[in-house]
JSON list of C-alpha atoms in Angstrom, two decimals:
[
{"chain": "A", "resi": 1, "resn": "MET", "atom": "CA", "xyz": [34.72, -188.15, -11.22]},
{"chain": "A", "resi": 2, "resn": "GLY", "atom": "CA", "xyz": [36.63, -190.75, -11.60]},
{"chain": "A", "resi": 3, "resn": "SER", "atom": "CA", "xyz": [39.06, -191.36, -8.36]},
{"chain": "A", "resi": 4, "resn": "LEU", "atom": "CA", "xyz": [42.33, -190.94, -10.77]},
{"chain": "A", "resi": 5, "resn": "PRO", "atom": "CA", "xyz": [42.86, -187.34, -12.13]},
{"chain": "A", "resi": 6, "resn": "ARG", "atom": "CA", "xyz": [43.44, -186.55, -15.81]},
{"chain": "A", "resi": 7, "resn": "THR", "atom": "CA", "xyz": [45.62, -185.01, -17.36]},
{"chain": "A", "resi": 8, "resn": "VAL", "atom": "CA", "xyz": [45.06, -181.80, -19.09]},
{"chain": "A", "resi": 9, "resn": "GLU", "atom": "CA", "xyz": [48.02, -180.11, -20.88]},
{"chain": "A", "resi": 10, "resn": "LEU", "atom": "CA", "xyz": [48.34, -175.86, -20.98]},
{"chain": "A", "resi": 11, "resn": "PHE", "atom": "CA", "xyz": [50.72, -174.96, -24.13]},
{"chain": "A", "resi": 12, "resn": "TYR", "atom": "CA", "xyz": [51.29, -171.63, -23.99]},
{"chain": "A", "resi": 13, "resn": "ASP", "atom": "CA", "xyz": [53.17, -168.05, -24.39]},
{"chain": "A", "resi": 14, "resn": "VAL", "atom": "CA", "xyz": [53.89, -165.14, -22.52]},
{"chain": "A", "resi": 15, "resn": "LEU", "atom": "CA", "xyz": [53.36, -163.25, -25.68]},
{"chain": "A", "resi": 16, "resn": "SER", "atom": "CA", "xyz": [49.65, -164.82, -26.37]},
{"chain": "A", "resi": 17, "resn": "PRO", "atom": "CA", "xyz": [47.58, -162.66, -24.00]},
{"chain": "A", "resi": 18, "resn": "TYR", "atom": "CA", "xyz": [44.64, -165.59, -24.55]},
{"chain": "A", "resi": 19, "resn": "SER", "atom": "CA", "xyz": [47.37, -167.63, -23.27]},
{"chain": "A", "resi": 20, "resn": "TRP", "atom": "CA", "xyz": [47.13, -165.47, -20.02]},
{"chain": "A", "resi": 21, "resn": "LEU", "atom": "CA", "xyz": [43.59, -165.70, -19.94]},
{"chain": "A", "resi": 22, "resn": "GLY", "atom": "CA", "xyz": [43.16, -169.98, -20.38]},
{"chain": "A", "resi": 23, "resn": "PHE", "atom": "CA", "xyz": [45.77, -169.90, -18.32]},
{"chain": "A", "resi": 24, "resn": "GLU", "atom": "CA", "xyz": [44.18, -168.04, -15.51]},
{"chain": "A", "resi": 25, "resn": "ILE", "atom": "CA", "xyz": [40.84, -170.20, -15.48]},
{"chain": "A", "resi": 26, "resn": "LEU", "atom": "CA", "xyz": [42.98, -173.63, -15.39]},
{"chain": "A", "resi": 27, "resn": "CYS", "atom": "CA", "xyz": [44.98, -172.50, -12.51]},
{"chain": "A", "resi": 28, "resn": "ARG", "atom": "CA", "xyz": [41.17, -171.32, -10.64]},
{"chain": "A", "resi": 29, "resn": "TYR", "atom": "CA", "xyz": [39.58, -175.07, -11.67]},
{"chain": "A", "resi": 30, "resn": "GLN", "atom": "CA", "xyz": [42.68, -177.46, -10.92]},
{"chain": "A", "resi": 31, "resn": "ASN", "atom": "CA", "xyz": [41.70, -177.89, -7.39]},
{"chain": "A", "resi": 32, "resn": "ILE", "atom": "CA", "xyz": [37.67, -177.98, -8.00]},
{"chain": "A", "resi": 33, "resn": "TRP", "atom": "CA", "xyz": [38.10, -180.35, -11.51]},
{"chain": "A", "resi": 34, "resn": "ASN", "atom": "CA", "xyz": [40.21, -183.94, -10.94]},
{"chain": "A", "resi": 35, "resn": "ILE", "atom": "CA", "xyz": [42.81, -182.85, -13.51]},
{"chain": "A", "resi": 36, "resn": "ASN", "atom": "CA", "xyz": [46.53, -183.02, -13.00]},
{"chain": "A", "resi": 37, "resn": "LEU", "atom": "CA", "xyz": [47.24, -179.74, -15.24]},
{"chain": "A", "resi": 38, "resn": "GLN", "atom": "CA", "xyz": [50.39, -179.70, -16.61]},
{"chain": "A", "resi": 39, "resn": "LEU", "atom": "CA", "xyz": [51.81, -176.39, -18.21]},
{"chain": "A", "resi": 40, "resn": "ARG", "atom": "CA", "xyz": [53.85, -176.27, -21.18]},
{"chain": "A", "resi": 41, "resn": "PRO", "atom": "CA", "xyz": [56.05, -173.33, -21.63]},
{"chain": "A", "resi": 42, "resn": "SER", "atom": "CA", "xyz": [55.91, -173.56, -25.62]},
{"chain": "A", "resi": 43, "resn": "LEU", "atom": "CA", "xyz": [57.23, -170.62, -28.80]},
{"chain": "A", "resi": 44, "resn": "ILE", "atom": "CA", "xyz": [54.02, -169.39, -30.60]},
{"chain": "A", "resi": 45, "resn": "ALA", "atom": "CA", "xyz": [56.66, -168.01, -33.52]},
{"chain": "A", "resi": 46, "resn": "GLY", "atom": "CA", "xyz": [57.80, -171.33, -34.22]},
{"chain": "A", "resi": 47, "resn": "ILE", "atom": "CA", "xyz": [54.09, -172.78, -34.44]},
{"chain": "A", "resi": 48, "resn": "MET", "atom": "CA", "xyz": [53.02, -169.93, -36.21]},
{"chain": "A", "resi": 49, "resn": "LYS", "atom": "CA", "xyz": [55.61, -170.58, -38.93]},
{"chain": "A", "resi": 50, "resn": "ASP", "atom": "CA", "xyz": [55.14, -174.11, -38.64]},
{"chain": "A", "resi": 51, "resn": "SER", "atom": "CA", "xyz": [50.99, -174.09, -39.63]},
{"chain": "A", "resi": 52, "resn": "GLY", "atom": "CA", "xyz": [51.65, -170.91, -41.65]},
{"chain": "A", "resi": 53, "resn": "ASN", "atom": "CA", "xyz": [49.68, -168.40, -39.62]},
{"chain": "A", "resi": 54, "resn": "LYS", "atom": "CA", "xyz": [49.32, -165.11, -38.99]},
{"chain": "A", "resi": 55, "resn": "PRO", "atom": "CA", "xyz": [49.68, -162.84, -35.59]},
{"chain": "A", "resi": 56, "resn": "PRO", "atom": "CA", "xyz": [46.12, -161.22, -35.34]},
{"chain": "A", "resi": 57, "resn": "GLY", "atom": "CA", "xyz": [48.07, -157.97, -34.84]},
{"chain": "A", "resi": 58, "resn": "LEU", "atom": "CA", "xyz": [49.84, -157.92, -38.13]},
{"chain": "A", "resi": 59, "resn": "LEU", "atom": "CA", "xyz": [45.81, -157.85, -39.67]},
{"chain": "A", "resi": 60, "resn": "PRO", "atom": "CA", "xyz": [44.94, -154.33, -38.82]},
{"chain": "A", "resi": 61, "resn": "ARG", "atom": "CA", "xyz": [40.61, -155.09, -38.36]},
{"chain": "A", "resi": 62, "resn": "LYS", "atom": "CA", "xyz": [42.32, -158.77, -36.23]},
{"chain": "A", "resi": 63, "resn": "GLY", "atom": "CA", "xyz": [44.49, -156.35, -33.86]},
{"chain": "A", "resi": 64, "resn": "LEU", "atom": "CA", "xyz": [41.65, -153.82, -32.96]},
{"chain": "A", "resi": 65, "resn": "TYR", "atom": "CA", "xyz": [39.26, -156.28, -32.52]},
{"chain": "A", "resi": 66, "resn": "MET", "atom": "CA", "xyz": [41.84, -158.11, -30.65]},
{"chain": "A", "resi": 67, "resn": "ALA", "atom": "CA", "xyz": [42.40, -154.94, -28.06]},
{"chain": "A", "resi": 68, "resn": "ASN", "atom": "CA", "xyz": [38.12, -154.50, -27.60]},
{"chain": "A", "resi": 69, "resn": "ASP", "atom": "CA", "xyz": [38.04, -157.83, -26.90]},
{"chain": "A", "resi": 70, "resn": "LEU", "atom": "CA", "xyz": [40.50, -158.30, -24.25]},
{"chain": "A", "resi": 71, "resn": "LYS", "atom": "CA", "xyz": [39.14, -154.54, -22.51]},
{"chain": "A", "resi": 72, "resn": "LEU", "atom": "CA", "xyz": [36.15, -156.70, -22.43]},
{"chain": "A", "resi": 73, "resn": "LEU", "atom": "CA", "xyz": [37.37, -159.81, -21.20]},
{"chain": "A", "resi": 74, "resn": "ARG", "atom": "CA", "xyz": [39.46, -158.16, -19.06]},
{"chain": "A", "resi": 75, "resn": "HIS", "atom": "CA", "xyz": [36.44, -157.50, -16.68]},
{"chain": "A", "resi": 76, "resn": "HIS", "atom": "CA", "xyz": [34.63, -160.28, -16.85]},
{"chain": "A", "resi": 77, "resn": "LEU", "atom": "CA", "xyz": [37.44, -162.72, -16.32]},
{"chain": "A", "resi": 78, "resn": "GLN", "atom": "CA", "xyz": [38.83, -160.60, -13.68]},
{"chain": "A", "resi": 79, "resn": "ILE", "atom": "CA", "xyz": [41.95, -160.70, -15.15]},
{"chain": "A", "resi": 80, "resn": "PRO", "atom": "CA", "xyz": [44.40, -157.78, -15.09]},
{"chain": "A", "resi": 81, "resn": "ILE", "atom": "CA", "xyz": [45.44, -157.34, -18.80]},
{"chain": "A", "resi": 82, "resn": "HIS", "atom": "CA", "xyz": [45.59, -154.40, -20.99]},
{"chain": "A", "resi": 83, "resn": "PHE", "atom": "CA", "xyz": [46.30, -154.44, -24.40]},
{"chain": "A", "resi": 84, "resn": "PRO", "atom": "CA", "xyz": [50.86, -152.97, -24.61]},
{"chain": "A", "resi": 85, "resn": "LYS", "atom": "CA", "xyz": [50.15, -149.57, -26.06]},
{"chain": "A", "resi": 86, "resn": "ASP", "atom": "CA", "xyz": [53.95, -150.85, -28.22]},
{"chain": "A", "resi": 87, "resn": "PHE", "atom": "CA", "xyz": [52.63, -154.21, -29.42]},
{"chain": "A", "resi": 88, "resn": "LEU", "atom": "CA", "xyz": [53.09, -155.15, -32.82]},
{"chain": "A", "resi": 89, "resn": "SER", "atom": "CA", "xyz": [57.13, -153.96, -31.29]},
{"chain": "A", "resi": 90, "resn": "VAL", "atom": "CA", "xyz": [57.21, -156.22, -28.67]},
{"chain": "A", "resi": 91, "resn": "MET", "atom": "CA", "xyz": [55.62, -159.11, -30.89]},
{"chain": "A", "resi": 92, "resn": "LEU", "atom": "CA", "xyz": [58.08, -158.12, -34.28]},
{"chain": "A", "resi": 93, "resn": "GLU", "atom": "CA", "xyz": [61.46, -157.15, -32.36]},
{"chain": "A", "resi": 94, "resn": "LYS", "atom": "CA", "xyz": [61.68, -158.47, -28.89]},
{"chain": "A", "resi": 95, "resn": "GLY", "atom": "CA", "xyz": [59.94, -161.92, -29.40]},
{"chain": "A", "resi": 96, "resn": "SER", "atom": "CA", "xyz": [59.14, -164.10, -26.75]},
{"chain": "A", "resi": 97, "resn": "LEU", "atom": "CA", "xyz": [62.42, -166.57, -26.94]},
{"chain": "A", "resi": 98, "resn": "SER", "atom": "CA", "xyz": [64.13, -165.45, -24.38]},
{"chain": "A", "resi": 99, "resn": "ALA", "atom": "CA", "xyz": [61.15, -165.84, -21.91]},
{"chain": "A", "resi": 100, "resn": "MET", "atom": "CA", "xyz": [59.65, -168.86, -23.27]},
{"chain": "A", "resi": 101, "resn": "ARG", "atom": "CA", "xyz": [63.16, -170.06, -22.74]},
{"chain": "A", "resi": 102, "resn": "PHE", "atom": "CA", "xyz": [63.26, -168.50, -19.50]},
{"chain": "A", "resi": 103, "resn": "LEU", "atom": "CA", "xyz": [60.31, -170.75, -18.13]},
{"chain": "A", "resi": 104, "resn": "THR", "atom": "CA", "xyz": [61.51, -173.71, -19.92]},
{"chain": "A", "resi": 105, "resn": "ALA", "atom": "CA", "xyz": [64.48, -173.99, -17.60]},
{"chain": "A", "resi": 106, "resn": "VAL", "atom": "CA", "xyz": [62.17, -172.75, -14.62]},
{"chain": "A", "resi": 107, "resn": "ASN", "atom": "CA", "xyz": [60.37, -176.14, -15.57]},
{"chain": "A", "resi": 108, "resn": "LEU", "atom": "CA", "xyz": [63.57, -177.85, -16.24]},
{"chain": "A", "resi": 109, "resn": "GLU", "atom": "CA", "xyz": [64.78, -176.51, -12.56]},
{"chain": "A", "resi": 110, "resn": "HIS", "atom": "CA", "xyz": [62.56, -175.60, -10.37]},
{"chain": "A", "resi": 111, "resn": "PRO", "atom": "CA", "xyz": [58.58, -176.94, -11.31]},
{"chain": "A", "resi": 112, "resn": "GLU", "atom": "CA", "xyz": [56.90, -176.08, -8.28]},
{"chain": "A", "resi": 113, "resn": "MET", "atom": "CA", "xyz": [57.85, -172.12, -9.07]},
{"chain": "A", "resi": 114, "resn": "LEU", "atom": "CA", "xyz": [56.29, -172.35, -12.84]},
{"chain": "A", "resi": 115, "resn": "GLU", "atom": "CA", "xyz": [52.74, -171.26, -12.49]},
{"chain": "A", "resi": 116, "resn": "LYS", "atom": "CA", "xyz": [54.23, -167.94, -10.45]},
{"chain": "A", "resi": 117, "resn": "ALA", "atom": "CA", "xyz": [57.22, -166.70, -13.20]},
{"chain": "A", "resi": 118, "resn": "SER", "atom": "CA", "xyz": [54.43, -167.50, -16.15]},
{"chain": "A", "resi": 119, "resn": "ARG", "atom": "CA", "xyz": [52.06, -165.27, -14.22]},
{"chain": "A", "resi": 120, "resn": "GLU", "atom": "CA", "xyz": [55.01, -162.49, -13.58]},
{"chain": "A", "resi": 121, "resn": "LEU", "atom": "CA", "xyz": [55.89, -162.99, -16.53]},
{"chain": "A", "resi": 122, "resn": "TRP", "atom": "CA", "xyz": [52.32, -161.92, -17.92]},
{"chain": "A", "resi": 123, "resn": "MET", "atom": "CA", "xyz": [51.67, -159.37, -15.13]},
{"chain": "A", "resi": 124, "resn": "ARG", "atom": "CA", "xyz": [55.52, -157.15, -14.72]},
{"chain": "A", "resi": 125, "resn": "VAL", "atom": "CA", "xyz": [58.31, -156.72, -16.91]},
{"chain": "A", "resi": 126, "resn": "TRP", "atom": "CA", "xyz": [60.56, -160.02, -17.46]},
{"chain": "A", "resi": 127, "resn": "SER", "atom": "CA", "xyz": [63.80, -159.17, -15.46]},
{"chain": "A", "resi": 128, "resn": "ARG", "atom": "CA", "xyz": [60.87, -158.27, -12.25]},
{"chain": "A", "resi": 129, "resn": "ALA", "atom": "CA", "xyz": [59.62, -162.04, -12.71]},
{"chain": "A", "resi": 130, "resn": "ALA", "atom": "CA", "xyz": [62.35, -164.39, -11.49]},
{"chain": "A", "resi": 131, "resn": "GLU", "atom": "CA", "xyz": [62.20, -161.81, -7.86]},
{"chain": "A", "resi": 132, "resn": "LYS", "atom": "CA", "xyz": [58.33, -161.78, -7.74]},
{"chain": "A", "resi": 133, "resn": "ALA", "atom": "CA", "xyz": [57.51, -165.70, -7.67]},
{"chain": "A", "resi": 134, "resn": "GLY", "atom": "CA", "xyz": [59.86, -166.38, -4.93]},
{"chain": "A", "resi": 135, "resn": "MET", "atom": "CA", "xyz": [63.46, -167.18, -6.43]},
{"chain": "A", "resi": 136, "resn": "SER", "atom": "CA", "xyz": [66.40, -166.38, -4.47]},
{"chain": "A", "resi": 137, "resn": "ALA", "atom": "CA", "xyz": [68.73, -163.84, -6.45]},
{"chain": "A", "resi": 138, "resn": "GLU", "atom": "CA", "xyz": [71.34, -167.01, -6.77]},
{"chain": "A", "resi": 139, "resn": "GLN", "atom": "CA", "xyz": [68.32, -169.25, -8.36]},
{"chain": "A", "resi": 140, "resn": "ALA", "atom": "CA", "xyz": [67.53, -166.15, -10.92]},
{"chain": "A", "resi": 141, "resn": "GLN", "atom": "CA", "xyz": [70.87, -165.61, -12.11]},
{"chain": "A", "resi": 142, "resn": "GLY", "atom": "CA", "xyz": [71.66, -169.93, -12.55]},
{"chain": "A", "resi": 143, "resn": "LEU", "atom": "CA", "xyz": [68.54, -169.78, -14.71]},
{"chain": "A", "resi": 144, "resn": "LEU", "atom": "CA", "xyz": [69.08, -166.94, -16.67]},
{"chain": "A", "resi": 145, "resn": "GLU", "atom": "CA", "xyz": [72.53, -168.36, -17.36]},
{"chain": "A", "resi": 146, "resn": "LYS", "atom": "CA", "xyz": [70.98, -171.65, -18.45]},
{"chain": "A", "resi": 147, "resn": "ILE", "atom": "CA", "xyz": [68.67, -170.21, -20.94]},
{"chain": "A", "resi": 148, "resn": "ALA", "atom": "CA", "xyz": [70.93, -170.55, -23.74]},
{"chain": "A", "resi": 149, "resn": "THR", "atom": "CA", "xyz": [72.23, -174.29, -23.32]},
{"chain": "A", "resi": 150, "resn": "PRO", "atom": "CA", "xyz": [71.55, -176.55, -24.97]},
{"chain": "A", "resi": 151, "resn": "LYS", "atom": "CA", "xyz": [69.04, -178.86, -23.22]},
{"chain": "A", "resi": 152, "resn": "VAL", "atom": "CA", "xyz": [66.81, -176.00, -22.17]},
{"chain": "A", "resi": 153, "resn": "LYS", "atom": "CA", "xyz": [66.78, -174.76, -26.11]},
{"chain": "A", "resi": 154, "resn": "ASN", "atom": "CA", "xyz": [66.23, -178.14, -27.19]},
{"chain": "A", "resi": 155, "resn": "GLN", "atom": "CA", "xyz": [63.19, -178.73, -24.33]},
{"chain": "A", "resi": 156, "resn": "LEU", "atom": "CA", "xyz": [61.13, -175.84, -25.88]},
{"chain": "A", "resi": 157, "resn": "LYS", "atom": "CA", "xyz": [61.83, -176.92, -29.41]},
{"chain": "A", "resi": 158, "resn": "GLU", "atom": "CA", "xyz": [60.15, -180.56, -28.23]},
{"chain": "A", "resi": 159, "resn": "THR", "atom": "CA", "xyz": [57.48, -178.78, -26.15]},
{"chain": "A", "resi": 160, "resn": "THR", "atom": "CA", "xyz": [56.73, -176.62, -29.52]},
{"chain": "A", "resi": 161, "resn": "GLU", "atom": "CA", "xyz": [56.88, -178.92, -31.61]},
{"chain": "A", "resi": 162, "resn": "ALA", "atom": "CA", "xyz": [54.77, -182.00, -29.33]},
{"chain": "A", "resi": 163, "resn": "ALA", "atom": "CA", "xyz": [51.94, -178.68, -29.69]},
{"chain": "A", "resi": 164, "resn": "CYS", "atom": "CA", "xyz": [51.89, -178.89, -33.33]},
{"chain": "A", "resi": 165, "resn": "ARG", "atom": "CA", "xyz": [51.73, -181.75, -33.49]},
{"chain": "A", "resi": 166, "resn": "TYR", "atom": "CA", "xyz": [48.26, -182.06, -31.77]},
{"chain": "A", "resi": 167, "resn": "GLY", "atom": "CA", "xyz": [47.36, -179.80, -34.40]},
{"chain": "A", "resi": 168, "resn": "ALA", "atom": "CA", "xyz": [48.15, -176.12, -32.93]},
{"chain": "A", "resi": 169, "resn": "PHE", "atom": "CA", "xyz": [48.16, -172.96, -35.14]},
{"chain": "A", "resi": 170, "resn": "GLY", "atom": "CA", "xyz": [47.85, -170.89, -32.46]},
{"chain": "A", "resi": 171, "resn": "LEU", "atom": "CA", "xyz": [48.02, -170.14, -28.55]},
{"chain": "A", "resi": 172, "resn": "PRO", "atom": "CA", "xyz": [47.11, -171.49, -26.13]},
{"chain": "A", "resi": 173, "resn": "ILE", "atom": "CA", "xyz": [46.07, -174.97, -27.06]},
{"chain": "A", "resi": 174, "resn": "THR", "atom": "CA", "xyz": [44.28, -177.33, -24.30]},
{"chain": "A", "resi": 175, "resn": "VAL", "atom": "CA", "xyz": [44.98, -180.80, -24.55]},
{"chain": "A", "resi": 176, "resn": "ALA", "atom": "CA", "xyz": [43.05, -182.90, -22.60]},
{"chain": "A", "resi": 177, "resn": "HIS", "atom": "CA", "xyz": [43.76, -187.34, -22.37]},
{"chain": "A", "resi": 178, "resn": "VAL", "atom": "CA", "xyz": [39.94, -188.71, -21.18]},
{"chain": "A", "resi": 179, "resn": "ASP", "atom": "CA", "xyz": [39.22, -192.66, -21.55]},
{"chain": "A", "resi": 180, "resn": "GLY", "atom": "CA", "xyz": [42.08, -193.11, -24.19]},
{"chain": "A", "resi": 181, "resn": "GLN", "atom": "CA", "xyz": [40.69, -190.59, -26.03]},
{"chain": "A", "resi": 182, "resn": "THR", "atom": "CA", "xyz": [43.03, -186.99, -26.81]},
{"chain": "A", "resi": 183, "resn": "HIS", "atom": "CA", "xyz": [41.08, -183.73, -27.28]},
{"chain": "A", "resi": 184, "resn": "MET", "atom": "CA", "xyz": [42.96, -180.42, -28.41]},
{"chain": "A", "resi": 185, "resn": "LEU", "atom": "CA", "xyz": [41.20, -177.54, -28.03]},
{"chain": "A", "resi": 186, "resn": "PHE", "atom": "CA", "xyz": [42.18, -173.71, -29.70]},
{"chain": "A", "resi": 187, "resn": "GLY", "atom": "CA", "xyz": [41.70, -170.56, -27.52]},
{"chain": "A", "resi": 188, "resn": "SER", "atom": "CA", "xyz": [40.67, -169.66, -23.91]},
{"chain": "A", "resi": 189, "resn": "ASP", "atom": "CA", "xyz": [37.49, -169.99, -24.72]},
{"chain": "A", "resi": 190, "resn": "ARG", "atom": "CA", "xyz": [36.43, -173.62, -25.18]},
{"chain": "A", "resi": 191, "resn": "MET", "atom": "CA", "xyz": [36.94, -174.13, -21.10]},
{"chain": "A", "resi": 192, "resn": "GLU", "atom": "CA", "xyz": [33.09, -175.00, -21.04]},
{"chain": "A", "resi": 193, "resn": "LEU", "atom": "CA", "xyz": [33.55, -177.84, -23.64]},
{"chain": "A", "resi": 194, "resn": "LEU", "atom": "CA", "xyz": [36.44, -178.96, -21.81]},
{"chain": "A", "resi": 195, "resn": "ALA", "atom": "CA", "xyz": [34.56, -179.48, -18.74]},
{"chain": "A", "resi": 196, "resn": "HIS", "atom": "CA", "xyz": [32.12, -181.25, -20.46]},
{"chain": "A", "resi": 197, "resn": "LEU", "atom": "CA", "xyz": [34.61, -183.47, -21.94]},
{"chain": "A", "resi": 198, "resn": "LEU", "atom": "CA", "xyz": [35.65, -184.12, -18.52]},
{"chain": "A", "resi": 199, "resn": "GLY", "atom": "CA", "xyz": [32.38, -184.60, -16.49]},
{"chain": "A", "resi": 200, "resn": "GLU", "atom": "CA", "xyz": [33.20, -181.78, -14.77]},
{"chain": "A", "resi": 201, "resn": "LYS", "atom": "CA", "xyz": [30.86, -178.67, -13.37]},
{"chain": "A", "resi": 202, "resn": "TRP", "atom": "CA", "xyz": [31.81, -175.50, -15.46]},
{"chain": "A", "resi": 203, "resn": "MET", "atom": "CA", "xyz": [30.79, -172.46, -13.10]},
{"chain": "A", "resi": 204, "resn": "GLY", "atom": "CA", "xyz": [31.68, -169.87, -15.09]},
{"chain": "A", "resi": 205, "resn": "PRO", "atom": "CA", "xyz": [35.47, -168.21, -15.66]},
{"chain": "A", "resi": 206, "resn": "VAL", "atom": "CA", "xyz": [35.54, -167.28, -12.00]},
{"chain": "A", "resi": 207, "resn": "PRO", "atom": "CA", "xyz": [34.31, -169.87, -9.61]},
{"chain": "A", "resi": 208, "resn": "PRO", "atom": "CA", "xyz": [32.91, -169.65, -6.64]},
{"chain": "A", "resi": 209, "resn": "ALA", "atom": "CA", "xyz": [35.31, -171.19, -4.31]},
{"chain": "A", "resi": 210, "resn": "VAL", "atom": "CA", "xyz": [38.09, -169.28, -5.49]},
{"chain": "A", "resi": 211, "resn": "ASN", "atom": "CA", "xyz": [39.37, -165.95, -5.46]},
{"chain": "A", "resi": 212, "resn": "ALA", "atom": "CA", "xyz": [40.20, -164.46, -8.22]},
{"chain": "A", "resi": 213, "resn": "ARG", "atom": "CA", "xyz": [42.22, -161.21, -7.47]},
{"chain": "A", "resi": 214, "resn": "LEU", "atom": "CA", "xyz": [45.30, -160.50, -9.03]}
]
């Protein structure tokens, strides 16, 4: 293990359930492995459009597989993820633009709260995320007012474009910078390979040193 932590970027969108899985695993390992974890809120709709990909929920067989897959992963990874009944409505009509602009504003103004705010957006309705993340009402209101500002819009756009430059065609992607090389890994099930690239030990999705109960 080197003396300096290696940088690992996680590009994610709260609309992506697999982003949550990858997020929690990397959060569990960030103090076990010698890494500097950088959370990068992105817009999955922009990545899908740029790459020509389609959300799995739009393809019936993929959607059915994903629902069953998440049910199994919920127990295996000890993450309380549930496939929403109105997933297609959320994905097609509501989208995640406002949510990801909100997290971008959090990252710009209060980066120390980004992990908790992201987690709450996955676990709860968006309107309660700020309170549960430990923000004051004034902080939350200030961030909500910023989501339409050019600074926040441009930052989310730039982060999404950065993910596309790394070769993203969906989310999550994990980008590891190791020994002068950059490795882009797609999905939440590449953590064992990430450990290999980092020269670290993979101890499963719930490492013994971590209390994974959410």
